């Protein structure tokens, strides 16, 4: 019995081998779209990582509030705290200071 995670990894490995063996032509739009999405994701996570190092939790919360205020209404506090890299208690303190 294989887990869903193992199955996804296996499927990805099969898919990535197609690129390595050049079975998907280099000019296909699918390959280009995948490369673009992968690059976008990489840049997003790089920015997120650098902001966690550079900015204080208060600043990260304010940026999230400015950029995506609807998220703060829909998503539970503990998920938001995890995204910001802080504890739910710290997030509660930051919110009470405002």
XYZ file of C-alpha atoms in Angstrom:
98
model
C 0.000 0.000 0.000
C 1.555 3.272 -1.087
C 0.770 6.573 0.490
C -0.521 9.511 -1.512
C 2.740 11.385 -0.932
C 4.807 8.457 -2.236
C 2.530 8.148 -5.260
C 2.884 11.868 -6.051
C 6.659 11.663 -5.757
C 6.703 8.638 -8.039
C 4.519 10.391 -10.613
C 6.732 13.477 -10.490
C 9.839 11.340 -10.994
C 8.275 9.737 -14.065
C 7.309 13.157 -15.409
C 10.745 14.650 -14.749
C 12.416 11.762 -16.598
C 10.479 12.730 -19.710
C 12.246 16.096 -19.669
C 15.634 14.547 -19.022
C 15.243 12.153 -21.933
C 13.852 14.940 -24.124
C 10.719 12.922 -24.942
C 8.796 16.160 -24.672
C 10.073 18.492 -27.383
C 11.900 21.572 -26.146
C 9.488 23.908 -27.947
C 6.282 22.709 -26.303
C 4.264 25.263 -24.436
C 3.720 22.809 -21.582
C 7.428 22.670 -20.828
C 7.687 26.462 -20.989
C 4.680 26.908 -18.689
C 6.107 24.461 -16.160
C 9.459 26.231 -16.215
C 7.743 29.610 -15.722
C 5.607 28.346 -12.839
C 8.617 26.731 -11.195
C 10.620 29.942 -11.489
C 7.727 32.020 -10.108
C 7.408 29.661 -7.132
C 11.140 29.751 -6.499
C 11.188 33.548 -6.494
C 8.137 33.685 -4.208
C 9.712 31.366 -1.633
C 13.051 33.156 -1.874
C 11.335 36.473 -1.125
C 9.358 34.914 1.735
C 12.529 33.433 3.221
C 14.423 36.712 3.017
C 11.540 38.652 4.563
C 11.499 36.258 7.516
C 15.143 36.982 8.118
C 14.990 40.715 7.462
C 11.653 41.843 8.904
C 10.268 41.642 12.413
C 6.993 39.759 12.999
C 5.067 43.028 13.438
C 6.221 44.226 10.014
C 5.420 40.872 8.374
C 1.907 41.002 9.847
C 1.367 44.573 8.641
C 2.527 43.632 5.130
C 0.116 40.701 5.064
C -2.677 42.956 6.313
C -1.913 45.480 3.574
C -1.494 42.992 0.727
C -4.132 40.365 1.581
C -6.646 41.625 4.183
C -9.252 39.039 3.148
C -6.919 36.227 4.213
C -6.958 37.397 7.811
C -10.732 37.007 7.905
C -10.966 33.562 6.319
C -7.972 31.605 7.596
C -7.557 30.391 11.199
C -5.069 32.255 13.405
C -2.704 29.332 13.880
C -2.214 29.009 10.098
C -1.511 32.709 9.757
C 0.964 32.536 12.643
C 2.717 29.594 11.007
C 2.918 31.458 7.684
C 4.444 34.455 9.470
C 6.900 32.209 11.306
C 5.600 33.036 14.796
C 3.503 31.362 17.470
C -0.256 31.928 17.731
C 0.347 33.671 21.074
C 2.765 36.117 19.441
C 0.273 36.788 16.666
C -2.419 37.505 19.241
C -0.136 40.011 20.983
C 0.677 41.726 17.704
C -3.011 41.993 16.837
C -3.865 43.423 20.278
C -1.219 46.153 19.923
C -2.942 47.553 16.861
